[in-house]
Backbone as numpy.savetxt, mean C-alpha at the origin, in Angstrom:
# Nx Ny Nz CAx CAy CAz Cx Cy Cz
8.65 -40.47 13.86 8.35 -42.05 14.45 7.65 -41.43 15.76
7.97 -40.06 16.31 6.97 -39.59 17.55 6.03 -39.00 17.05
6.22 -38.53 15.96 4.94 -37.44 15.28 3.60 -38.44 14.87
3.99 -39.35 14.34 2.87 -40.21 13.75 2.14 -41.03 15.26
2.89 -41.07 16.13 2.27 -41.88 17.33 1.46 -40.83 17.92
2.01 -39.97 17.87 1.39 -38.21 18.52 0.31 -37.94 17.87
0.05 -37.96 16.59 -1.40 -37.60 15.95 -2.18 -38.66 16.33
-1.67 -40.41 16.42 -2.63 -41.34 16.61 -3.37 -40.95 17.73
-2.54 -40.62 18.52 -2.92 -40.65 19.75 -4.24 -39.26 20.24
-3.81 -38.27 19.94 -4.16 -37.36 19.27 -5.90 -37.53 18.77
-5.99 -38.05 17.52 -7.28 -38.89 17.34 -7.97 -39.94 17.94
-7.15 -40.29 18.76 -7.51 -41.40 19.78 -8.43 -40.87 20.72
-7.79 -39.60 21.22 -8.24 -38.78 22.38 -9.71 -38.22 21.50
-9.55 -37.40 20.72 -10.34 -36.26 20.11 -11.67 -37.12 19.87
-11.82 -38.67 19.73 -12.87 -39.44 19.80 -13.28 -39.91 21.14
-12.79 -40.18 22.21 -12.92 -40.78 23.43 -13.02 -39.95 24.74
-12.47 -38.96 24.68 -12.71 -38.11 25.97 -13.73 -36.94 26.04
-13.97 -36.69 27.06 -15.18 -35.63 27.19 -14.25 -34.60 28.13
-14.12 -33.33 27.66 -13.29 -32.09 28.47 -13.95 -31.38 29.21
-15.44 -31.84 29.28 -15.97 -31.38 29.83 -15.77 -31.97 31.39
-15.46 -33.15 31.80 -15.90 -34.07 32.47 -14.66 -33.42 33.65
-14.80 -33.31 34.66 -13.74 -32.77 35.65 -12.50 -33.76 35.70
-12.84 -35.20 35.73 -11.59 -35.72 35.83 -10.72 -35.19 34.82
-11.29 -34.76 33.87 -10.34 -34.36 32.36 -8.67 -34.04 32.64
-7.67 -34.74 32.43 -6.70 -34.28 32.74 -5.69 -34.70 31.92
-4.94 -33.47 31.46 -3.51 -33.25 30.15 -2.38 -33.10 30.28
-1.54 -33.57 30.31 0.15 -33.08 30.77 0.20 -31.52 30.46
1.24 -31.01 30.76 1.74 -29.84 30.22 2.25 -30.35 28.57
3.12 -31.02 28.74 3.62 -31.66 27.44 2.59 -31.89 26.47
1.62 -32.57 26.76 0.57 -32.54 25.75 0.27 -31.50 25.07
-0.21 -30.60 26.25 -0.75 -29.07 25.82 0.08 -28.17 24.86
1.47 -28.96 25.28 2.34 -27.92 24.27 2.30 -28.34 23.09
2.38 -29.78 23.01 2.41 -29.97 22.33 1.26 -30.00 20.57
0.35 -30.15 21.63 -1.21 -29.45 20.90 -1.15 -28.16 20.38
-0.23 -27.33 21.11 -0.56 -26.34 20.56 0.74 -25.66 19.56
1.70 -26.51 19.59 2.73 -26.51 18.10 1.83 -27.36 16.74
1.41 -28.13 17.38 0.58 -29.19 15.77 -0.46 -27.54 15.25
-0.84 -27.19 16.13 -1.96 -26.02 15.81 -1.82 -25.00 14.97
-0.34 -24.27 15.72 0.52 -23.36 15.15 0.78 -23.77 13.72
1.33 -25.22 13.64 1.78 -25.22 12.43 1.09 -25.37 11.09
-0.17 -25.81 11.42 -1.38 -26.38 10.59 -1.67 -24.28 9.82
-1.72 -23.68 11.08 -2.10 -22.20 10.83 -0.78 -21.70 10.00
0.17 -21.69 10.43 1.32 -21.18 9.20 1.37 -22.14 7.98
1.10 -23.15 7.90 0.84 -24.07 6.84 -0.36 -23.11 5.48
-1.70 -22.85 6.37 -2.61 -22.80 5.57 -1.76 -21.12 5.00
-1.44 -20.32 5.62 -0.93 -19.00 5.51 0.01 -19.23 5.01
1.00 -20.24 4.50 1.78 -20.52 3.41 1.28 -20.84 2.19
0.44 -21.70 2.40 -0.27 -21.99 1.19 -1.15 -20.58 0.58
-1.81 -20.00 1.56 -2.09 -18.59 0.72 -1.54 -17.61 0.22
-0.07 -17.57 0.83 0.94 -16.65 0.10 1.33 -17.14 -1.15
1.33 -18.29 -1.09 1.69 -18.68 -2.82 0.67 -18.63 -3.73
-0.90 -18.88 -3.16 -2.05 -18.61 -4.36 -1.68 -17.03 -4.63
-1.69 -16.13 -3.81 -1.93 -14.69 -3.89 -0.97 -14.66 -4.77
0.30 -14.68 -4.30 2.14 -14.55 -5.68 1.41 -15.49 -6.71
1.00 -16.19 -6.95 0.78 -16.88 -8.61 0.10 -16.02 -8.68
-1.72 -15.67 -8.33 -2.62 -14.80 -8.52 -2.15 -13.66 -8.99
-1.70 -12.77 -8.78 -0.95 -11.51 -8.90 -0.08 -12.07 -9.77
0.97 -12.34 -10.35 1.55 -12.95 -11.50 0.63 -13.10 -12.96
-0.63 -13.85 -12.12 -1.29 -14.09 -13.69 -1.94 -12.64 -14.02
-2.61 -12.30 -12.99 -2.81 -10.53 -13.30 -2.04 -9.61 -13.90
-0.44 -9.83 -13.19 0.28 -8.99 -14.45 0.14 -9.41 -15.79
0.50 -10.44 -15.92 0.71 -10.95 -17.07 -0.25 -11.11 -17.86
-1.43 -11.05 -17.55 -2.75 -10.60 -18.45 -2.89 -8.71 -18.62
-2.40 -8.14 -17.54 -2.45 -6.84 -18.13 -1.40 -6.28 -19.08
-0.60 -7.16 -18.85 0.91 -6.65 -19.80 0.39 -7.11 -21.04
-0.36 -8.35 -21.82 -0.97 -8.62 -22.75 -1.59 -7.70 -23.22
-2.56 -7.51 -22.51 -3.85 -6.26 -23.04 -3.14 -5.04 -23.25
-2.01 -4.63 -22.60 -1.31 -3.44 -23.06 -0.97 -3.19 -24.48
0.02 -4.56 -24.58 0.78 -4.52 -25.89 -0.73 -4.34 -26.94
-1.40 -4.87 -27.00 -2.54 -5.10 -27.94 -3.03 -3.73 -28.17
-3.20 -2.82 -27.53 -3.66 -1.65 -27.66 -2.51 -0.88 -28.59
-3.23 -0.18 -29.57 -2.36 0.26 -30.77 -1.51 1.47 -30.20
-0.56 1.70 -30.93 -0.05 3.09 -30.48 -0.48 4.30 -31.04
-0.96 5.47 -30.47 -1.11 6.68 -30.89 -0.71 6.96 -32.15
-1.07 7.29 -33.34 -0.41 8.06 -34.59 0.10 8.71 -34.20
1.65 9.04 -34.47 2.40 10.41 -34.41 1.90 11.54 -35.25
1.82 12.61 -34.58 1.09 14.21 -35.00 2.08 14.23 -35.71
1.76 15.38 -37.05 3.12 15.85 -37.58 4.07 16.90 -36.48
5.35 17.21 -36.75 6.00 17.97 -35.86 5.74 19.08 -36.03
5.16 19.83 -34.98 4.71 21.25 -34.68 5.63 22.12 -34.22
5.61 23.08 -34.49 6.37 24.10 -33.42 6.09 23.80 -31.77
6.99 23.95 -31.26 7.20 23.81 -29.38 6.01 24.73 -28.98
5.31 24.61 -28.42 4.23 25.71 -27.65 5.26 26.37 -26.52
5.13 27.76 -26.46 6.30 28.42 -25.16 5.32 27.80 -23.78
6.38 27.18 -23.13 6.48 27.31 -21.69 6.12 27.94 -20.78
4.73 27.33 -20.12 4.52 28.77 -19.28 5.38 28.93 -18.12
5.89 27.55 -17.73 6.20 27.63 -16.15 7.60 28.19 -16.50
7.71 28.59 -15.06 9.26 29.15 -15.08 10.67 28.35 -15.11
11.46 28.88 -15.89 12.87 28.15 -16.31 13.64 27.87 -14.81
13.95 26.29 -14.68 14.59 26.01 -13.46 16.17 26.43 -13.32
16.89 26.83 -12.63 18.38 27.03 -12.95 19.04 25.53 -12.88
20.05 25.72 -13.68 21.06 24.88 -13.50 21.53 24.01 -12.19
21.13 22.83 -11.45 21.66 22.17 -10.07 20.39 22.44 -9.47
19.37 22.83 -9.74 18.39 23.22 -8.40 17.51 21.83 -8.67
17.02 21.58 -7.50 16.64 20.16 -7.55 15.30 20.67 -6.61
14.34 19.89 -7.84 12.92 19.97 -7.46 11.99 19.13 -6.92
11.24 19.20 -6.29 10.39 18.00 -5.29 9.29 17.80 -6.57
8.71 16.58 -7.03 7.69 15.87 -7.91 6.76 16.73 -7.42
5.92 17.11 -8.37 4.73 17.85 -8.14 4.73 19.35 -7.65
5.78 20.00 -7.39 6.01 21.19 -6.80 5.88 22.47 -7.85
6.22 22.27 -9.22 5.81 23.31 -9.59 4.38 23.33 -9.99
3.89 24.98 -10.56 2.90 25.13 -10.57 2.46 26.78 -10.68
1.44 26.75 -11.32 0.71 28.57 -11.19 -0.15 28.63 -10.49
0.47 29.68 -9.69 -0.54 30.19 -8.68 -1.25 31.56 -9.01
-2.41 31.89 -9.00 -3.03 33.49 -9.49 -2.78 33.92 -7.75
-2.60 34.97 -7.84 -2.24 35.72 -6.67 -2.98 37.30 -6.87
-4.02 37.27 -6.14 -5.19 38.62 -6.20 -5.21 39.21 -4.95
-4.22 40.69 -5.15 -3.86 41.50 -3.92 -3.43 40.65 -2.82
-2.26 40.00 -3.13 -1.70 39.16 -2.23 -0.18 39.16 -2.73
1.05 39.75 -1.76 2.31 39.26 -2.18 2.71 38.06 -1.71
4.10 37.62 -2.57 4.62 36.22 -2.53 5.02 36.51 -1.00
5.45 36.61 -0.25 6.08 36.70 1.44 4.30 36.07 1.77
3.15 36.27 1.90 2.17 35.93 2.37 1.47 35.02 1.91
1.21 34.63 0.41 1.30 33.54 -0.19 1.65 32.02 0.43
3.06 32.28 0.38 4.08 31.43 0.96 3.72 30.72 2.32
3.26 31.79 3.28 3.11 31.58 4.36 1.30 30.93 4.62
0.57 31.28 3.99 -0.82 31.06 4.04 -0.69 29.08 2.90
0.44 29.16 2.48 0.00 27.58 1.69 0.71 26.74 2.50
2.07 27.45 3.68 2.80 26.36 4.33 1.75 25.98 5.46
0.56 27.40 6.03 -0.06 26.84 7.22 -1.34 26.14 7.01
-1.91 26.08 5.43 -2.86 25.04 4.98 -2.03 23.52 4.67
-0.85 23.25 4.74 -0.08 22.07 4.60 0.06 21.60 5.79
0.32 22.49 6.64 0.64 22.06 8.07 -0.41 21.41 8.92
-1.67 22.39 8.47 -3.17 21.97 8.88 -3.81 20.42 8.34
-3.10 20.40 6.95 -3.85 19.01 6.73 -2.48 18.30 6.79
-1.52 18.30 7.61 -0.46 17.37 7.82 -0.27 16.80 6.53
0.17 17.46 5.50 0.23 17.13 3.96 1.40 17.73 3.25
2.62 16.75 2.55 3.51 17.80 2.23 2.69 18.80 1.29
3.35 20.21 0.92 3.29 20.80 0.11 3.15 20.80 -1.01
4.24 20.12 -1.92 4.61 19.59 -3.19 3.32 18.54 -3.49
2.24 17.90 -2.39 1.19 17.42 -2.90 -0.19 17.95 -3.40
-0.24 19.35 -2.54 -1.34 20.17 -2.72 -1.10 21.00 -3.94
-2.10 21.37 -4.49 -2.51 22.37 -5.52 -3.00 23.28 -5.49
-2.59 24.65 -5.31 -2.94 26.00 -4.99 -3.89 26.71 -6.17
-4.43 26.97 -6.51 -5.05 27.64 -7.80 -4.83 28.69 -7.89
-5.47 29.38 -6.49 -5.32 31.26 -6.58 -5.59 31.23 -4.91
-5.18 32.61 -4.82 -5.04 33.10 -3.48 -5.59 34.25 -3.49
-6.71 35.16 -2.82 -7.30 36.34 -2.92 -7.66 36.66 -1.60
-6.91 38.06 -1.42 -7.58 38.32 -0.14 -9.03 38.56 -0.09
-9.35 38.52 1.14 -11.12 38.27 1.54 -11.04 39.81 2.30
-11.99 41.02 1.91 -11.91 42.21 2.38 -13.31 42.26 2.85
-13.86 42.45 3.88 -15.42 42.61 4.19 -15.97 44.08 4.17
């Protein structure tokens, strides 16, 4: 009841009022009401965009899922003798962070020095140590 009257008043005011005129006056209540209508329109558009994005992402996921199902699984290779694992054995009960295993070749550097170098590099890069990959550490002499 009140809102349609207000919208009609807003439509009427929009066509007749010159806001550049110094005699233009609007009450605080009207200004707040116009602001609320503006906020409501913005939030309604954001809600519509949110719904559109969710629908679009569901469609993309469905299309990606159907293309993955269409791919033929690789043919099973004949069972071969398992290759010797070059990684060190992890004691039972020891938790290891993802990506923290790997081989580092040390040239003229002891383990403690190599660990210190890796810690310093991780600190300087401000990255977790398990996200870095060290291939080799070599002492440089001049």
